[in-house]
Short mmCIF file of C-alpha atoms and ligand atoms in Angstrom, two decimals:
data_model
loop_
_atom_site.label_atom_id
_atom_site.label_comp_id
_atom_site.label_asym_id
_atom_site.label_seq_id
_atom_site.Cartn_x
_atom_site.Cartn_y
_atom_site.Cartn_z
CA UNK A 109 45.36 20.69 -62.39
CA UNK A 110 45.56 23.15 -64.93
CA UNK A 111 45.35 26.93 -63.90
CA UNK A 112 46.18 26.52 -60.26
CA UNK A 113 43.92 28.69 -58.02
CA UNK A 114 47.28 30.23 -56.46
CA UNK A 115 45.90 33.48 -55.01
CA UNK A 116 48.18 33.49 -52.03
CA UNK A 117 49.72 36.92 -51.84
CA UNK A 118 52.67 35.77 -49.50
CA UNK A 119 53.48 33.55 -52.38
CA UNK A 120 53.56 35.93 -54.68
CA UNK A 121 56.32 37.67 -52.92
CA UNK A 122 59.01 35.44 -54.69
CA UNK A 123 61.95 38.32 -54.15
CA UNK A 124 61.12 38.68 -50.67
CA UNK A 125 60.70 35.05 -49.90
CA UNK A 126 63.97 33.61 -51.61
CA UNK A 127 66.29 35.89 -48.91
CA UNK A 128 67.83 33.32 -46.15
CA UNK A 129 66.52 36.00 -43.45
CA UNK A 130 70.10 35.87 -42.10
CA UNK A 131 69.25 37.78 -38.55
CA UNK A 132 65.77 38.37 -39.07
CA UNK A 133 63.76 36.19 -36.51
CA UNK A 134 66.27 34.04 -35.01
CA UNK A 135 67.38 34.36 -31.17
CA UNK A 136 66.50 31.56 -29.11
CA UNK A 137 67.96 28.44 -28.69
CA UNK A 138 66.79 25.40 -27.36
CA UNK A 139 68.79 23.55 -24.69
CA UNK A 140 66.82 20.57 -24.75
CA UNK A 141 68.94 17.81 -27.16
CA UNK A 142 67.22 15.44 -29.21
CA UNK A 143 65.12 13.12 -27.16
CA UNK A 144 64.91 9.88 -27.51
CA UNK A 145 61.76 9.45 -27.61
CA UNK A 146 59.52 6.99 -29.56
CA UNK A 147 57.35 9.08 -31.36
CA UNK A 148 55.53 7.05 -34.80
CA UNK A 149 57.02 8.77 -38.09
CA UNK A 150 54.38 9.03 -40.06
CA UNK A 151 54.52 8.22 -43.93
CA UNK A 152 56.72 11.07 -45.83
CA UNK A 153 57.05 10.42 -49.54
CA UNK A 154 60.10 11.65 -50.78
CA UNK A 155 60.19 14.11 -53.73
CA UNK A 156 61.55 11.21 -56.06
CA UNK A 157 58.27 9.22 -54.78
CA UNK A 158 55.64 11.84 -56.15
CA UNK A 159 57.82 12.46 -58.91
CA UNK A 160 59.76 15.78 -58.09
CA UNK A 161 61.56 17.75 -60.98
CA UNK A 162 65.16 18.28 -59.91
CA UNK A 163 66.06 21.78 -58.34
CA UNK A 164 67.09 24.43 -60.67
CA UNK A 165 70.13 25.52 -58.59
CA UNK A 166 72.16 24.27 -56.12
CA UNK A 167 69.97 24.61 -52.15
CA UNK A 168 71.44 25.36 -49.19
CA UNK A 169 71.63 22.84 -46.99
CA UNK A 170 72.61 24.12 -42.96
CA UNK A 171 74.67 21.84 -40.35
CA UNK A 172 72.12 24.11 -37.59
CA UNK A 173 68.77 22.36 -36.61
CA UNK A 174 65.37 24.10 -36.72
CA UNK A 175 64.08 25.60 -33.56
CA UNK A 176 60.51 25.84 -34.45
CA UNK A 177 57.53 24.70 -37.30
CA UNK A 178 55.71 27.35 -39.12
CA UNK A 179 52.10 26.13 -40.13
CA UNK A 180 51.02 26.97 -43.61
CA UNK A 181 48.06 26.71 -45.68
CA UNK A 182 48.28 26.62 -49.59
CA UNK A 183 45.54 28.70 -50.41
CA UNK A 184 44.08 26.24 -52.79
CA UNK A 185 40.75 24.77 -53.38
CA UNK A 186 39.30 22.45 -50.51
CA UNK A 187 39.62 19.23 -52.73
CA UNK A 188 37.39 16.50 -51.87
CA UNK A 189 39.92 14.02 -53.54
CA UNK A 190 41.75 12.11 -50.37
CA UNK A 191 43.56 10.01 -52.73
CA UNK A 192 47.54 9.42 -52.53
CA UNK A 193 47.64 10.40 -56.50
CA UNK A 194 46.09 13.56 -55.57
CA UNK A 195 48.69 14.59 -52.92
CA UNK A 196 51.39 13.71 -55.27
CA UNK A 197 49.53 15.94 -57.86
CA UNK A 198 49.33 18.57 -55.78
CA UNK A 199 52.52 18.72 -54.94
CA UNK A 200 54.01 18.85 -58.57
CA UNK A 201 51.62 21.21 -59.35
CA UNK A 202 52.92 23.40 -56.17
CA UNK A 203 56.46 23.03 -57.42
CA UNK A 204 56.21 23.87 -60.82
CA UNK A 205 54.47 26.88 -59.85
CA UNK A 206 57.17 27.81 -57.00
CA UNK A 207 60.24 26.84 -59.60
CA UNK A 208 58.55 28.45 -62.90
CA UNK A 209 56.07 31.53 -61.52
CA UNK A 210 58.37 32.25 -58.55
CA UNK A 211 61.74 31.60 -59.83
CA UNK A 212 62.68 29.66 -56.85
CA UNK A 213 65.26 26.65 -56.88
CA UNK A 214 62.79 24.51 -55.81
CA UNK A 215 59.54 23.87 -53.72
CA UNK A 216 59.46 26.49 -51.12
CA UNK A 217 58.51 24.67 -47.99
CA UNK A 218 59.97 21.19 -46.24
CA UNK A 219 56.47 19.54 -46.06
CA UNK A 220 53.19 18.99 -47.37
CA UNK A 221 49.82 17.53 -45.85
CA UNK A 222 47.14 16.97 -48.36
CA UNK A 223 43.27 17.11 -46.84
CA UNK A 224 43.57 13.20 -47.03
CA UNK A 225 46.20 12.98 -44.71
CA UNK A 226 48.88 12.52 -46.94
CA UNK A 227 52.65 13.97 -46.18
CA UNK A 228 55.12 14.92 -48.78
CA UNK A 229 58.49 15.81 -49.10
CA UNK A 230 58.63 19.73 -50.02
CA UNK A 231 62.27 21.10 -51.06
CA UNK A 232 64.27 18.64 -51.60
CA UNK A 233 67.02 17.17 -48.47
CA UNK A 234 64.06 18.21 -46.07
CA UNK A 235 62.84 13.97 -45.49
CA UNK A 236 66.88 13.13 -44.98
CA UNK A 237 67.88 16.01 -42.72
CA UNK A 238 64.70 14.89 -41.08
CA UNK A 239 65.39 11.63 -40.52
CA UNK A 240 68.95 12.28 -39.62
CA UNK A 241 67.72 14.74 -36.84
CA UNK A 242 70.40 16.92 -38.20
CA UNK A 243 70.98 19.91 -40.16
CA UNK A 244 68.29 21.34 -42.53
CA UNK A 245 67.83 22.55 -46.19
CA UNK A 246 66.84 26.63 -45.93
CA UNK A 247 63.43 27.04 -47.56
CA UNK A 248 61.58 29.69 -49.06
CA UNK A 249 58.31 30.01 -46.90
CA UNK A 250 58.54 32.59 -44.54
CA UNK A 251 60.86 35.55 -44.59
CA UNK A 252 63.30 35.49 -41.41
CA UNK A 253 62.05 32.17 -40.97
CA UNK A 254 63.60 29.92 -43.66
CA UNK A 255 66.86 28.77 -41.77
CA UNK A 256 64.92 28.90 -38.59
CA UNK A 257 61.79 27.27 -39.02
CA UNK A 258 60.45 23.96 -40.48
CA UNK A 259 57.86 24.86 -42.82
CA UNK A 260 54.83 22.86 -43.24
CA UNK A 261 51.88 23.49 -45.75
CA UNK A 262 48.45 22.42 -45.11
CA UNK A 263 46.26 21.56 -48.19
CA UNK A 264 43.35 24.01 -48.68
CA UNK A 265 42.37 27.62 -47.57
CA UNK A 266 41.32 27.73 -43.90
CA UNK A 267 40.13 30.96 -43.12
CA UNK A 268 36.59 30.04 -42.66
CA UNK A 269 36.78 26.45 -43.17
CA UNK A 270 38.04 23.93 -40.50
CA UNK A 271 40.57 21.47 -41.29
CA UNK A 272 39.19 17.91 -42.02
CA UNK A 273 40.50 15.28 -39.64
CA UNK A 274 42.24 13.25 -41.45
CA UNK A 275 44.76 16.64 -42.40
CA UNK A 276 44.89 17.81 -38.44
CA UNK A 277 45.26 14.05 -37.05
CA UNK A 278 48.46 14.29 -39.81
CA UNK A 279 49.62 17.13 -39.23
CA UNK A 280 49.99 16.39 -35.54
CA UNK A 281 51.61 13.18 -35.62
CA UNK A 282 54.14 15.25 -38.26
CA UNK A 283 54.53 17.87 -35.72
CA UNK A 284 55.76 15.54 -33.13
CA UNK A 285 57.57 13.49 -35.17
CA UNK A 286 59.40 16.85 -36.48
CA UNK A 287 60.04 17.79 -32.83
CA UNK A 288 61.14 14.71 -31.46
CA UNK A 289 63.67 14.43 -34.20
CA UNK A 290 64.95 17.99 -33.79
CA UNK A 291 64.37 18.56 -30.29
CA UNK A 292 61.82 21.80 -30.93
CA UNK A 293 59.69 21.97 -27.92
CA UNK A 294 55.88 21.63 -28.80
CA UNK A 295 55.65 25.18 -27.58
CA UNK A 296 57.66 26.94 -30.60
CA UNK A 297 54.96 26.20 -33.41
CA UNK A 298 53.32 29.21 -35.20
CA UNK A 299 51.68 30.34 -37.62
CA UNK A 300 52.92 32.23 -40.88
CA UNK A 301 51.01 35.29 -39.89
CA UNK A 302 52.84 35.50 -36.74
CA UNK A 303 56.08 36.44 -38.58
CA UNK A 304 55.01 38.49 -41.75
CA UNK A 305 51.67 40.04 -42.54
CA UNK A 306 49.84 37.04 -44.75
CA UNK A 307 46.42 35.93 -43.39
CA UNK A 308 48.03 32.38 -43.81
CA UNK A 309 47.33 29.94 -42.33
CA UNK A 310 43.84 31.03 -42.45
CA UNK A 311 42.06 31.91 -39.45
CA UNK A 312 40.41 28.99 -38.33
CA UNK A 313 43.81 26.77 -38.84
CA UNK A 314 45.55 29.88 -36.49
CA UNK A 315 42.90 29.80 -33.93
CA UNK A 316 44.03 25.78 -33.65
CA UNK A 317 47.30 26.66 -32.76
CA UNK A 318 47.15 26.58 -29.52
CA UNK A 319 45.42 23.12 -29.55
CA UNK A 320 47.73 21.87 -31.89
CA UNK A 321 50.45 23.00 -29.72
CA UNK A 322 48.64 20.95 -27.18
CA UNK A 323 48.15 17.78 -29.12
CA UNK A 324 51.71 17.43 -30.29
CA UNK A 325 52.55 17.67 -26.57
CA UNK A 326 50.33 14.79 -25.51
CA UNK A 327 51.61 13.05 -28.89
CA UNK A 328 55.23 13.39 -27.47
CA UNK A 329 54.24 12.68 -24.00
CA UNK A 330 52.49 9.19 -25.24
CA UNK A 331 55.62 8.34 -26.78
CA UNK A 332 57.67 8.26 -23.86
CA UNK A 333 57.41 11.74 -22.67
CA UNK A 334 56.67 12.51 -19.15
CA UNK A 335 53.58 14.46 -17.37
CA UNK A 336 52.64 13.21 -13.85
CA UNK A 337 50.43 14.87 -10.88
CA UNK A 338 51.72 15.77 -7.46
CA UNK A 339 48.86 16.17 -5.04
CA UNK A 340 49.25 17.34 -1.31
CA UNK A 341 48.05 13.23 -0.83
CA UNK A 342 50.56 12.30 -2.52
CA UNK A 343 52.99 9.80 -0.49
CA UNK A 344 56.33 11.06 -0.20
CA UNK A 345 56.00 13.56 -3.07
CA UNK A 346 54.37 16.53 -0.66
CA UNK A 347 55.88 18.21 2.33
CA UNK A 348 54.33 20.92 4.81
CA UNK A 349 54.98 21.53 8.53
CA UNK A 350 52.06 21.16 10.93
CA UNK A 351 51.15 25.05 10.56
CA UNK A 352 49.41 23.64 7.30
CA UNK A 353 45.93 22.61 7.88
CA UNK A 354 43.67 20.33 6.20
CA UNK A 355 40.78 20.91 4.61
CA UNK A 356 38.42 19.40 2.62
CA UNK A 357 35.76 21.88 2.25
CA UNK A 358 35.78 23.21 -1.12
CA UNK A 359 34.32 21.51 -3.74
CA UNK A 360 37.03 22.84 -6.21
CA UNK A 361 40.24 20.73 -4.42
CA UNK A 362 41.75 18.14 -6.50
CA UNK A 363 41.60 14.67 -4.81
CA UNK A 364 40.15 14.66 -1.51
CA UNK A 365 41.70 17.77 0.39
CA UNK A 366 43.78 20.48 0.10
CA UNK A 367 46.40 22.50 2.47
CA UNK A 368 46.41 26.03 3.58
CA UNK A 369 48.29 28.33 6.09
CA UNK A 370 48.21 32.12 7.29
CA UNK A 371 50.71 34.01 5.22
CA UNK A 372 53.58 34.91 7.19
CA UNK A 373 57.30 36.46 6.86
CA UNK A 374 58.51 32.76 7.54
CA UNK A 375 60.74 30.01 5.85
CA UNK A 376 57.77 27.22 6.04
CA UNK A 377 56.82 26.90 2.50
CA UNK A 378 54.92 23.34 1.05
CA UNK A 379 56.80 21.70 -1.28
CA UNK A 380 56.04 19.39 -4.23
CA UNK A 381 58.79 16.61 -5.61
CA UNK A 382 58.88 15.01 -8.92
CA UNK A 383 61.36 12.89 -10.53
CA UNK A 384 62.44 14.54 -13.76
CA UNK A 385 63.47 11.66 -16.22
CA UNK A 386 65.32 13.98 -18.38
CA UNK A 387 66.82 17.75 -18.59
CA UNK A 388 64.19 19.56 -20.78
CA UNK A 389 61.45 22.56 -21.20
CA UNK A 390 58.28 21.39 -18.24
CA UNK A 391 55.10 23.18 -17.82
CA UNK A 392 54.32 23.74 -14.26
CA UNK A 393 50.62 23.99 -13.61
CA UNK A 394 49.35 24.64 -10.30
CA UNK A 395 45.79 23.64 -9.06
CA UNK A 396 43.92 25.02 -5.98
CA UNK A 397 40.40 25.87 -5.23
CA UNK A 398 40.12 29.60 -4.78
CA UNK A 399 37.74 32.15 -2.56
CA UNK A 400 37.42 35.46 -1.90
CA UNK A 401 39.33 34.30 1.58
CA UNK A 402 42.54 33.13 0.39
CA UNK A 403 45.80 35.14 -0.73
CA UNK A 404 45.37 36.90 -4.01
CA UNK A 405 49.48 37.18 -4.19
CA UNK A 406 50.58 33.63 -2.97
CA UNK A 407 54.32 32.97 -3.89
CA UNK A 408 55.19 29.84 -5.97
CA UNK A 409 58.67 28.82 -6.42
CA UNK A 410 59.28 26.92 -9.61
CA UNK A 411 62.90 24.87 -8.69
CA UNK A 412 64.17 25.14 -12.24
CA UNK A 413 67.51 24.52 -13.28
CA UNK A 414 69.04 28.13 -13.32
CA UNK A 415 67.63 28.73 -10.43
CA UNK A 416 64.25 29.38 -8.54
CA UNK A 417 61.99 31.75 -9.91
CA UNK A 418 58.92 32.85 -8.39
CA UNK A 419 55.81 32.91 -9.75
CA UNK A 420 52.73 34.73 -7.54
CA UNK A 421 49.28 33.58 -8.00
CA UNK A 422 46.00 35.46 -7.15
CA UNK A 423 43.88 31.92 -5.31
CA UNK A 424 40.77 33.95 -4.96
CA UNK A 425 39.72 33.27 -8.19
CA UNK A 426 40.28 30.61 -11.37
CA UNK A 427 40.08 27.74 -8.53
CA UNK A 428 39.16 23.97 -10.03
CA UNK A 429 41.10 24.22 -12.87
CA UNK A 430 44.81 23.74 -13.90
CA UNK A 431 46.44 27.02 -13.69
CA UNK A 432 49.61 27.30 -15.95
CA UNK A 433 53.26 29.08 -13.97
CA UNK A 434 55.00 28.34 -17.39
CA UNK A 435 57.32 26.57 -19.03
CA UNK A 436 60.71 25.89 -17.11
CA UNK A 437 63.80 23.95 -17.45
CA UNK A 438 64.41 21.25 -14.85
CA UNK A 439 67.55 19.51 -14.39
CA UNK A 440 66.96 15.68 -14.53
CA UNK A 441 66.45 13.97 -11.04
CA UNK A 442 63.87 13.16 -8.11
CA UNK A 443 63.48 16.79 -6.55
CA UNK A 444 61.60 19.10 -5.33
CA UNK A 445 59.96 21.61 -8.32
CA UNK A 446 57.60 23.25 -6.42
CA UNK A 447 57.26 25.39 -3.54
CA UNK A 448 54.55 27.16 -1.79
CA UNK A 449 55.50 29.68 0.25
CA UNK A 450 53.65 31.43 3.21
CA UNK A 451 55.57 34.59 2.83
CA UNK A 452 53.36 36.93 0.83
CA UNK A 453 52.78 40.37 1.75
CA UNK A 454 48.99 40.35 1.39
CA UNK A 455 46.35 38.90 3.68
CA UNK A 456 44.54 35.77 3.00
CA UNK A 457 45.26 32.34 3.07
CA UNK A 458 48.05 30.56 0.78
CA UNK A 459 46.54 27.03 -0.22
CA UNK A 460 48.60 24.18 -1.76
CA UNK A 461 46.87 21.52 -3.65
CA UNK A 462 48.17 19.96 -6.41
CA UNK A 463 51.18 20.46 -9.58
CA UNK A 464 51.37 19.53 -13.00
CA UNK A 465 54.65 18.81 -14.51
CA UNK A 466 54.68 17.99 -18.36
CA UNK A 467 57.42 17.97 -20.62
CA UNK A 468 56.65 19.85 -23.38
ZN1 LIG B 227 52.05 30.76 -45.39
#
């Protein structure tokens, strides 16, 4: 590992990058508390497994949690060595080059995935704050970012090349573990380009984003997360006076029918109830079949927990498919989460057919 191929301008940016980004970036915080939620840690080894020189000066180490992951790549060669030893090579060789090209106290990111699959510590205190689900160690790996975000590099350059499996499979189950810990919806992952002009992380590991996003969901949900379906079938989970009809024409309903009604200036909406096993960020998806017919403005009334806020959705086209309302706090309970409401000022039927709810 002599002569590391570091070409990575962002890197190079050692000044820029060693700033805490005090205001820079921050803004939002997460309501949702740590859930409890069984989630399979993967395998970290800690810097003093691979063999980690100490840090050079004292880091910083917050009592604050993270709010979101930024996803990296290192901008090195595309090794075809899988091996443990290599991850632990790679990630001396990344610190000596952070601590002795850069100047930097220490490695400048929290965690590493080699293309093998394996995960190592970055800066040192990252693993334990980790584990603790409390606090974090500011890094230096994207400016504005580094007392925000959890910063993860990805072994390789990615901007034409997809990531092998074993890395993505990795860095998903890292991803969730990282959010269950810390409580970071699946939702606030991104990519370094997002905050500071770097092609990093490449852009075939950016255009995975959103499927990453996606996977670490599921990967939280099938640890004890929650997503369930409410159809208009569904036995005590859907309401709708008789001015709803039935109909079980379209080929694009979910399950075996669907209702609709005649919009009208009328409390008489069809409501949806799901029981919410915990307070926390849901993504409400609505499904209907849509035609050229139906109500291209048809009110939806998400029942989150400041409030309702309505949502209006054009049914005369994207029918068949889960359409997303967005991503909404609900209070923890049985209740209702969704309503559909006849009282839309444009002409056209309003059809209710089935929700989504998943935690996220
Ligand atoms: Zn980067």
């Amino acid at each position: 590992m002599t002569g590391l191929p570091y070409t990575r301008r962002d890197l190079l940016r050692g000044a820029v990058l060693l700033g805490v980004g005090t205001a820079a970036g921050g803004g939002f915080s997460l309501a949702l508390a740590a859930p409890a939620l069984a989630v399979t840690a993967p395998a970290i080894a800690s810097c003093a497994t691979w063999g980690a020189r100490n840090p050079s000066s004292a880091l910083t180490v917050l009592g604050t949690n993270p709010n979101k992951i930024v996803i990296h790549h290192t901008d090195t060669a595309n090794s075809t060595d899988y091996s443990q030893a290599h991850a632990f090579s790679l990630s001396r060789a990344i610190q000596n080059y952070h601590m002795d090209s850069n100047g930097w106290s220490d490695t400048g990111q929290h965690f590493t995935v080699s293309r093998g699959g394996y995960v190592t510590e970055g800066r040192h205190n990252s693993l334990s704050r980790l584990q603790a689900g409390s606090g974090m160690v500011v890094g230096a790996h994207c400016p504005g970012q580094n007392d925000q975000g959890i910063g993860i590099e990805n072994e390789g350059n990615y901007n034409a090349t997809t990531p092998p499996a074993a890395l993505y499979d990795r860095l998903v189950q890292l991803c969730a573990y990282i959010c269950d810990r810390y409580g970071i919806a699946a939702t606030q992952i991104f990519g370094h380009r997002d905050f500071v002009a770097t092609d990093c992380p490449g852009d075939v590991l950016y255009a995975r984003l959103p499927q990453l996003r996606t996977d670490v969901a599921a990967a939280l949900g099938g640890g004890g997360g929650f997503s369930v379906v409410v159809d208009n079938a569904t036995t005590a989970r859907f309401a709708a006076s008789a001015n709803w009809s039935s109909s079980a024409t379209s080929t694009q309903r979910y399950g075996s029918n669907y209702r609709y009604a005649a919009p009208q200036a009328t409390s008489d909406a069809a409501t949806f109830t799901a029981a919410i096993p915990a307070e926390g960020s849901y993504r409400v998806e609505v499904w209907h079949p849509a035609s050229s017919a139906y109500n291209s403005a048809t009110p939806h009334v998400v029942y989150a927990k400041s409030g309702t806020q309505t949502v209006t959705v054009d049914q005369r086209t994207g029918g068949g498919a889960w359409r997303s309302l967005g991503t909404f706090t609900f209070a923890v309970g049985d209740r209702t989460v969704l309503a559909v409401s006849r009282w839309s000022g444009a002409t056209g039927y309003v059809v209710a057919d089935a929700v989504r709810i998943t935690r996220v």
